[in-house]
Coordinates of C-alpha atoms and ligand atoms in Angstrom, one line a residue:
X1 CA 56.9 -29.9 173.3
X2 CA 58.3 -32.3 170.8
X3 CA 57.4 -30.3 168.2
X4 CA 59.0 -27.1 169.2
X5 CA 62.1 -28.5 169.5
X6 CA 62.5 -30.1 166.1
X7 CA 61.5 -25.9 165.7
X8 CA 64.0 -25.0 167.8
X9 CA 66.8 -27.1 166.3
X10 CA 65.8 -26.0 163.0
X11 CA 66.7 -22.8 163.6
X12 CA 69.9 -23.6 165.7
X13 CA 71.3 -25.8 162.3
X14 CA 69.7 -22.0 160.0
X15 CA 71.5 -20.3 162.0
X16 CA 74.4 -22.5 161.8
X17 CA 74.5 -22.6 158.3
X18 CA 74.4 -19.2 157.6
X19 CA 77.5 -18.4 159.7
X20 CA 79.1 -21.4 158.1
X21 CA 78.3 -19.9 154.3
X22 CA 79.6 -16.3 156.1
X23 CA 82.4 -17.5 157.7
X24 CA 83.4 -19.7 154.2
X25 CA 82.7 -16.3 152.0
X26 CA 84.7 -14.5 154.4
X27 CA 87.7 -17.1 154.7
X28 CA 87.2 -17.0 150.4
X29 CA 87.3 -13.2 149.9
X30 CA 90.5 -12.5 152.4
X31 CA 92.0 -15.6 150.2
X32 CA 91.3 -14.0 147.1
X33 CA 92.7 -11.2 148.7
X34 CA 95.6 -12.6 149.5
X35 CA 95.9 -13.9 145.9
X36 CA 95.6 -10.7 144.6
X37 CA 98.4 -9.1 146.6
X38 CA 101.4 -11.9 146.1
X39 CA 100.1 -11.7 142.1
X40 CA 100.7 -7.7 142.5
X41 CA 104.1 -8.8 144.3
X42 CA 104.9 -11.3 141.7
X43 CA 104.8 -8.9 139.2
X44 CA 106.7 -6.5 140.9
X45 CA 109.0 -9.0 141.2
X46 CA 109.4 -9.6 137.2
X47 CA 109.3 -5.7 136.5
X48 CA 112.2 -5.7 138.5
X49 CA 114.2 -8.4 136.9
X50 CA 114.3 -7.8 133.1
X51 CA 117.5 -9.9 132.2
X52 CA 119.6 -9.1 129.5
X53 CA 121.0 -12.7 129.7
X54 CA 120.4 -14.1 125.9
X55 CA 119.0 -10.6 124.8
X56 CA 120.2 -8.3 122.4
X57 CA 122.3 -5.3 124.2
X58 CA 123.8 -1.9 122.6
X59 CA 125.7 0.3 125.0
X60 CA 127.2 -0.5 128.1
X61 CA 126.5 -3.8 129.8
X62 CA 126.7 -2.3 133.2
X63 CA 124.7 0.8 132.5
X64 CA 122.3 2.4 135.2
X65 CA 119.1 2.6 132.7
X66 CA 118.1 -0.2 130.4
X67 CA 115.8 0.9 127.4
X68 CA 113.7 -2.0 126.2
X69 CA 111.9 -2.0 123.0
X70 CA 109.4 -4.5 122.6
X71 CA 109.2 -4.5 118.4
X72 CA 108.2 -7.3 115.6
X73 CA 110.3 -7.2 112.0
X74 CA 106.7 -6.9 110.4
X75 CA 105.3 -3.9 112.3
X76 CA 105.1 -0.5 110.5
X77 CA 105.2 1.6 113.8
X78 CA 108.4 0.0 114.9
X79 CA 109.6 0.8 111.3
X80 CA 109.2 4.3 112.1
X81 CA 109.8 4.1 115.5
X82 CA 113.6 2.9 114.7
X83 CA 113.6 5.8 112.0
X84 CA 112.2 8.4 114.0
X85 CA 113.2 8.0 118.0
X86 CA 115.9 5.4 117.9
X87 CA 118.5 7.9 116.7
X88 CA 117.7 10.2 118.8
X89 CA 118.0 8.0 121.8
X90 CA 121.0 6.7 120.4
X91 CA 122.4 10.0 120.1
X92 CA 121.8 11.6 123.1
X93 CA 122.3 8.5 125.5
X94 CA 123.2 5.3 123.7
X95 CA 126.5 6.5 122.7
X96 CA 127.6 7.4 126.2
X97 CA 127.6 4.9 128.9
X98 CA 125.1 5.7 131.1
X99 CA 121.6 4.3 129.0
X100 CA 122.2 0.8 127.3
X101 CA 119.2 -0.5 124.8
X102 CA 117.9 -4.1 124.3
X103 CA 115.2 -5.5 122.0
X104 CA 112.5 -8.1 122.2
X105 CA 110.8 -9.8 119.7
X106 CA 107.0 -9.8 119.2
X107 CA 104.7 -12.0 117.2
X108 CA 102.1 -9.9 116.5
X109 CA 102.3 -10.7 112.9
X110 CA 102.2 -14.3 112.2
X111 CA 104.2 -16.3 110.3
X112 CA 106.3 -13.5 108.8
X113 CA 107.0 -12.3 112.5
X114 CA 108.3 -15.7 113.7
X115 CA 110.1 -16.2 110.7
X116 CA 112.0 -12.6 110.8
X117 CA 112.5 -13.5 115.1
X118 CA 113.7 -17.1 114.5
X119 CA 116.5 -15.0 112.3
X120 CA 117.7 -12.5 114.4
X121 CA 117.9 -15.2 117.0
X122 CA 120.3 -16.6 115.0
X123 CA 122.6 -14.0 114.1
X124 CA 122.3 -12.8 117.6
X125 CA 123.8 -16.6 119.0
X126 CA 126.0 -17.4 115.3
X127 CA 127.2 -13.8 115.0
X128 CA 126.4 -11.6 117.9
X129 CA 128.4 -8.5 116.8
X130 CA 126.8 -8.4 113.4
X131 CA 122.7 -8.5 115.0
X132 CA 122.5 -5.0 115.1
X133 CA 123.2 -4.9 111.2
X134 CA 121.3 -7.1 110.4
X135 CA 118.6 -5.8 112.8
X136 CA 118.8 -2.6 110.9
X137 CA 118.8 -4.1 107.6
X138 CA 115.6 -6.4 107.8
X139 CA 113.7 -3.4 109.5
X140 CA 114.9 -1.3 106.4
X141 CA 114.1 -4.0 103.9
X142 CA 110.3 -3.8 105.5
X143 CA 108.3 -1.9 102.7
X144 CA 106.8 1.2 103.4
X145 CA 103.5 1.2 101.2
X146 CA 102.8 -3.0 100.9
X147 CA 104.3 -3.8 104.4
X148 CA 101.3 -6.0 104.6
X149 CA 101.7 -8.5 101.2
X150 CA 104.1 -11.4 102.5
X151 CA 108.0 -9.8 102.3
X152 CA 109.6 -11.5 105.5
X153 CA 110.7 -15.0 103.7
X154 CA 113.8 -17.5 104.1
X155 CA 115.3 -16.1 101.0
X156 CA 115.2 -12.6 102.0
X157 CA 116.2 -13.2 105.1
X158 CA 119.6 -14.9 104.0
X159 CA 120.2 -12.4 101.7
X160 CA 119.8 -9.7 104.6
X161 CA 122.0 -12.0 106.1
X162 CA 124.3 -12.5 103.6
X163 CA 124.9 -8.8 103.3
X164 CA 125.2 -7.9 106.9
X165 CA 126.9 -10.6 108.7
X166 CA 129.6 -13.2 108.5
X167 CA 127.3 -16.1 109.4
X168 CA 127.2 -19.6 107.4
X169 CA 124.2 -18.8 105.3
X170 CA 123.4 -22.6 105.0
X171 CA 123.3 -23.0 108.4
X172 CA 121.5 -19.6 109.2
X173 CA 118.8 -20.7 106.3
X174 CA 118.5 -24.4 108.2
X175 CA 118.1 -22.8 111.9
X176 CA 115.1 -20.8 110.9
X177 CA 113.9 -23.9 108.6
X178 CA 114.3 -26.2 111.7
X179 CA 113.1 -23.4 114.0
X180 CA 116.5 -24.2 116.0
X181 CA 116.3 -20.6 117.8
X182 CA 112.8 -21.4 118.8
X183 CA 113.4 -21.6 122.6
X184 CA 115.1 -18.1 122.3
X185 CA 111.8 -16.5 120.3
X186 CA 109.6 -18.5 123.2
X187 CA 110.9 -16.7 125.6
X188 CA 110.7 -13.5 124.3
X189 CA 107.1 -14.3 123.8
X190 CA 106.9 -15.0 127.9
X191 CA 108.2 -11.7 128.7
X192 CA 105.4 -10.1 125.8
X193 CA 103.2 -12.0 129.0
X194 CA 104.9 -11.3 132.0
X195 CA 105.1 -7.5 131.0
X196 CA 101.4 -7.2 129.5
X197 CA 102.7 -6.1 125.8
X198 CA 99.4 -5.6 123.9
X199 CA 100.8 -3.4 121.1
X200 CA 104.5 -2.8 119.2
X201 CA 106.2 -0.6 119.4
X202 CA 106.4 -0.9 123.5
X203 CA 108.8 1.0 125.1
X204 CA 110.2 0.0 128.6
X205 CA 112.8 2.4 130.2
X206 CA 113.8 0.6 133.8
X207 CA 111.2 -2.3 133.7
X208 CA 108.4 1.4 133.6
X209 CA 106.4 1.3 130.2
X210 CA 106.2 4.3 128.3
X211 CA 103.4 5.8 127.7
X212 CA 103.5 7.1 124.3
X213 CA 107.0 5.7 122.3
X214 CA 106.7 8.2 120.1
X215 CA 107.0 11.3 122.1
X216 CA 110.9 11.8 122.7
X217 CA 110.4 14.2 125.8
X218 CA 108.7 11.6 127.3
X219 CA 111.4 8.9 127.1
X220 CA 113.8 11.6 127.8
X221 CA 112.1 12.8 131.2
X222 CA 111.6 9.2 131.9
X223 CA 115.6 8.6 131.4
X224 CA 116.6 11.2 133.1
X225 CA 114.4 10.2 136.1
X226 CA 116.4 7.3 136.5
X227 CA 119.5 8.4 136.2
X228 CA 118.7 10.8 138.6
X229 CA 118.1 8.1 140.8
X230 CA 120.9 5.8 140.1
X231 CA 123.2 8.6 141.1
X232 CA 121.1 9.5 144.4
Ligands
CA1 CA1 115.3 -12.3 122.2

Protein backbone atom coordinates (compact mmCIF):
# COMPACT_ATOMS: atom_id res chain seq x y z
CA UNK A 1 0.00 0.00 0.00
CA UNK A 2 2.80 2.14 1.07
CA UNK A 3 4.64 1.28 -1.62
CA UNK A 4 2.25 2.25 -4.32
CA UNK A 5 1.87 5.44 -3.21
CA UNK A 6 5.44 6.52 -3.14
CA UNK A 7 4.52 4.98 -7.02
CA UNK A 8 1.76 6.97 -7.30
CA UNK A 9 3.34 10.25 -6.17
CA UNK A 10 6.17 9.53 -8.40
CA UNK A 11 4.31 9.81 -11.24
CA UNK A 12 2.06 12.77 -9.96
CA UNK A 13 5.61 15.02 -9.38
CA UNK A 14 6.69 13.14 -13.58
CA UNK A 15 3.89 14.37 -14.57
CA UNK A 16 4.27 17.59 -12.88
CA UNK A 17 7.51 18.16 -14.14
CA UNK A 18 6.98 17.67 -17.51
CA UNK A 19 4.08 20.26 -17.78
CA UNK A 20 6.37 22.49 -15.82
CA UNK A 21 9.41 22.03 -18.57
CA UNK A 22 6.26 22.44 -21.24
CA UNK A 23 4.66 25.15 -19.83
CA UNK A 24 8.48 26.98 -19.23
CA UNK A 25 9.34 26.09 -23.18
CA UNK A 26 6.15 27.36 -24.05
CA UNK A 27 6.24 30.69 -21.88
CA UNK A 28 10.21 30.85 -23.54
CA UNK A 29 9.29 30.37 -27.26
CA UNK A 30 6.13 33.06 -27.23
CA UNK A 31 8.91 35.30 -25.39
CA UNK A 32 11.32 34.86 -28.03
CA UNK A 33 8.60 35.53 -30.05
CA UNK A 34 7.76 38.47 -28.76
CA UNK A 35 11.50 39.49 -28.94
CA UNK A 36 11.51 38.81 -32.39
CA UNK A 37 8.64 41.07 -33.33
CA UNK A 38 9.51 44.46 -31.23
CA UNK A 39 13.32 43.81 -32.85
CA UNK A 40 11.43 43.65 -36.39
CA UNK A 41 9.42 46.86 -35.03
CA UNK A 42 12.53 48.40 -33.83
CA UNK A 43 14.00 48.33 -36.93
CA UNK A 44 11.22 49.50 -38.75
CA UNK A 45 11.36 52.15 -36.48
CA UNK A 46 15.13 53.17 -37.54
CA UNK A 47 14.44 52.56 -41.38
CA UNK A 48 12.07 55.15 -40.90
CA UNK A 49 14.06 57.79 -39.18
CA UNK A 50 17.27 58.34 -41.28
CA UNK A 51 18.22 61.90 -39.93
CA UNK A 52 20.03 64.24 -41.90
CA UNK A 53 20.81 66.16 -38.66
CA UNK A 54 24.98 66.31 -38.79
CA UNK A 55 24.95 64.56 -42.36
CA UNK A 56 26.10 65.73 -45.46
CA UNK A 57 22.94 67.03 -47.71
CA UNK A 58 22.88 68.14 -51.66
CA UNK A 59 19.49 69.32 -52.87
CA UNK A 60 16.65 70.47 -51.12
CA UNK A 61 16.48 70.08 -47.32
CA UNK A 62 12.79 69.46 -47.47
CA UNK A 63 12.69 67.17 -50.42
CA UNK A 64 10.16 64.19 -50.57
CA UNK A 65 12.96 61.35 -51.42
CA UNK A 66 16.25 61.13 -49.62
CA UNK A 67 19.07 59.18 -51.57
CA UNK A 68 21.64 57.79 -49.18
CA UNK A 69 24.87 56.47 -50.23
CA UNK A 70 26.61 54.48 -47.82
CA UNK A 71 30.53 54.96 -49.46
CA UNK A 72 34.29 54.81 -47.82
CA UNK A 73 37.07 57.35 -49.48
CA UNK A 74 39.13 54.07 -50.04
CA UNK A 75 36.65 51.90 -51.99
CA UNK A 76 37.09 51.40 -55.80
CA UNK A 77 33.30 50.67 -56.46
CA UNK A 78 32.25 53.98 -54.79
CA UNK A 79 34.96 55.50 -57.02
CA UNK A 80 33.07 54.45 -59.99
CA UNK A 81 29.98 54.54 -58.50
CA UNK A 82 30.36 58.57 -58.12
CA UNK A 83 31.77 58.54 -61.74
CA UNK A 84 29.24 56.42 -63.25
CA UNK A 85 25.55 56.88 -61.43
CA UNK A 86 26.03 59.92 -59.36
CA UNK A 87 25.78 62.22 -62.38
CA UNK A 88 23.13 60.77 -63.61
CA UNK A 89 21.17 61.05 -60.42
CA UNK A 90 22.36 64.31 -60.05
CA UNK A 91 21.14 65.25 -63.32
CA UNK A 92 17.92 63.96 -63.62
CA UNK A 93 16.71 64.60 -59.89
CA UNK A 94 19.37 66.21 -57.76
CA UNK A 95 19.17 69.36 -59.53
CA UNK A 96 15.45 69.81 -59.16
CA UNK A 97 13.95 69.79 -55.84
CA UNK A 98 12.09 66.88 -55.46
CA UNK A 99 15.21 64.05 -54.59
CA UNK A 100 17.91 65.47 -52.11
CA UNK A 101 21.27 63.12 -51.58
CA UNK A 102 23.32 62.55 -48.35
CA UNK A 103 26.44 60.44 -47.69
CA UNK A 104 27.71 58.24 -44.95
CA UNK A 105 30.93 57.17 -44.21
CA UNK A 106 32.10 53.49 -44.07
CA UNK A 107 35.19 51.92 -42.61
CA UNK A 108 35.63 49.14 -44.49
CA UNK A 109 39.12 49.98 -45.19
CA UNK A 110 41.08 50.60 -42.18
CA UNK A 111 43.12 53.20 -41.28
CA UNK A 112 43.08 54.99 -44.63
CA UNK A 113 39.10 54.96 -44.36
CA UNK A 114 39.00 56.59 -40.84
CA UNK A 115 41.57 58.85 -41.71
CA UNK A 116 39.74 60.13 -45.22
CA UNK A 117 36.18 60.09 -42.74
CA UNK A 118 37.77 62.00 -39.81
CA UNK A 119 38.39 64.66 -42.84
CA UNK A 120 35.35 65.10 -44.39
CA UNK A 121 33.95 65.40 -40.99
CA UNK A 122 35.82 68.23 -40.65
CA UNK A 123 35.20 70.16 -43.60
CA UNK A 124 31.65 69.21 -43.37
CA UNK A 125 31.49 71.12 -39.51
CA UNK A 126 34.66 73.84 -40.38
CA UNK A 127 33.43 74.52 -43.89
CA UNK A 128 30.18 73.01 -44.72
CA UNK A 129 29.60 74.59 -48.23
CA UNK A 130 33.00 73.48 -49.48
CA UNK A 131 32.39 69.29 -48.34
CA UNK A 132 31.05 68.46 -51.53
CA UNK A 133 34.49 69.69 -53.19
CA UNK A 134 36.34 68.32 -51.22
CA UNK A 135 34.23 65.10 -51.31
CA UNK A 136 34.72 65.14 -54.96
CA UNK A 137 38.38 65.80 -54.87
CA UNK A 138 39.60 63.08 -52.36
CA UNK A 139 37.31 60.48 -54.27
CA UNK A 140 39.17 61.79 -57.55
CA UNK A 141 42.61 61.72 -55.96
CA UNK A 142 41.78 57.75 -55.16
CA UNK A 143 44.01 55.93 -57.80
CA UNK A 144 42.58 53.84 -60.23
CA UNK A 145 45.28 50.96 -60.75
CA UNK A 146 47.23 51.00 -56.93
CA UNK A 147 43.96 52.08 -55.00
CA UNK A 148 45.15 49.45 -52.61
CA UNK A 149 49.07 50.83 -51.62
CA UNK A 150 48.47 53.46 -48.76
CA UNK A 151 47.35 56.98 -50.63
CA UNK A 152 44.73 58.41 -47.99
CA UNK A 153 47.42 60.32 -45.65
CA UNK A 154 47.31 63.65 -43.47
CA UNK A 155 49.34 65.37 -46.04
CA UNK A 156 47.21 64.52 -48.87
CA UNK A 157 44.38 65.15 -47.20
CA UNK A 158 45.38 68.93 -46.41
CA UNK A 159 46.40 69.41 -49.66
CA UNK A 160 42.83 68.17 -51.00
CA UNK A 161 41.87 70.49 -48.46
CA UNK A 162 43.90 73.19 -49.19
CA UNK A 163 42.71 73.16 -52.77
CA UNK A 164 39.07 72.82 -52.29
CA UNK A 165 38.07 74.60 -49.21
CA UNK A 166 38.65 77.70 -47.22
CA UNK A 167 39.35 75.77 -43.98
CA UNK A 168 42.47 76.54 -41.52
CA UNK A 169 44.64 73.84 -42.80
CA UNK A 170 46.48 73.67 -39.32
CA UNK A 171 43.53 73.15 -37.60
CA UNK A 172 41.89 70.74 -40.25
CA UNK A 173 45.46 68.75 -40.09
CA UNK A 174 45.15 68.77 -35.95
CA UNK A 175 41.33 67.59 -35.99
CA UNK A 176 42.13 64.45 -37.89
CA UNK A 177 45.49 64.09 -35.87
CA UNK A 178 43.47 64.45 -32.54
CA UNK A 179 40.54 62.49 -34.10
CA UNK A 180 38.43 65.62 -32.94
CA UNK A 181 35.43 64.58 -35.58
CA UNK A 182 35.56 61.11 -34.14
CA UNK A 183 32.07 61.22 -32.50
CA UNK A 184 30.72 62.31 -35.96
CA UNK A 185 32.57 59.19 -37.92
CA UNK A 186 31.12 56.89 -34.82
CA UNK A 187 28.02 57.58 -35.65
CA UNK A 188 28.07 57.05 -39.05
CA UNK A 189 29.51 53.65 -38.18
CA UNK A 190 26.12 53.00 -35.89
CA UNK A 191 23.92 53.60 -38.81
CA UNK A 192 26.55 51.08 -41.11
CA UNK A 193 24.74 48.73 -37.87
CA UNK A 194 21.40 49.91 -37.55
CA UNK A 195 20.92 49.63 -41.49
CA UNK A 196 22.95 46.16 -41.95
CA UNK A 197 25.57 47.80 -44.51
CA UNK A 198 27.80 44.73 -45.40
CA UNK A 199 29.27 46.17 -48.61
CA UNK A 200 30.08 49.95 -50.18
CA UNK A 201 28.82 51.26 -52.36
CA UNK A 202 25.12 50.82 -50.56
CA UNK A 203 22.49 52.71 -51.91
CA UNK A 204 19.37 53.71 -49.75
CA UNK A 205 16.55 55.62 -51.55
CA UNK A 206 13.74 56.40 -48.63
CA UNK A 207 15.36 54.31 -45.76
CA UNK A 208 14.66 50.93 -48.96
CA UNK A 209 18.16 49.55 -49.98
CA UNK A 210 18.90 49.17 -53.39
CA UNK A 211 19.43 46.22 -54.77
CA UNK A 212 22.08 46.61 -57.29
CA UNK A 213 23.74 50.59 -57.11
CA UNK A 214 24.88 50.21 -60.19
CA UNK A 215 21.83 49.70 -62.33
CA UNK A 216 20.35 53.32 -62.87
CA UNK A 217 16.79 52.00 -63.83
CA UNK A 218 16.68 50.52 -60.78
CA UNK A 219 17.30 53.58 -58.56
CA UNK A 220 15.26 55.42 -61.05
CA UNK A 221 12.08 53.06 -60.65
CA UNK A 222 12.75 53.04 -57.07
CA UNK A 223 12.69 57.19 -57.05
CA UNK A 224 9.94 57.47 -58.93
CA UNK A 225 8.05 55.06 -56.69
CA UNK A 226 8.33 57.42 -53.97
CA UNK A 227 7.61 60.28 -55.45
CA UNK A 228 4.73 58.76 -56.67
CA UNK A 229 3.80 58.25 -53.27
CA UNK A 230 4.71 61.51 -51.64
CA UNK A 231 2.34 63.15 -54.05
CA UNK A 232 -0.62 60.50 -53.45
CA1 LIG B 1 28.64 61.57 -41.37
Amino acid sequence: MKSNQSFRLKVAALITGVLAIGIAFFLLSANSNSTKTSTTSSEDEIAHSFSLNNQPLLGDEDAPVTVVEFGDFKCPACKAWGEEIFPKLQKEYLEKDSVNFSYVNVLFHGEESELSALGAESILKRDPHSYWSFHKALFNAQPTQTHNEKWVTVSKLTEIAGNTTNVDLAQFKQDIEAKSMLSDVERDMSLVEDYHVVSTPTVMINNKVVEDPFNYSEIQKAIEEELEESTS
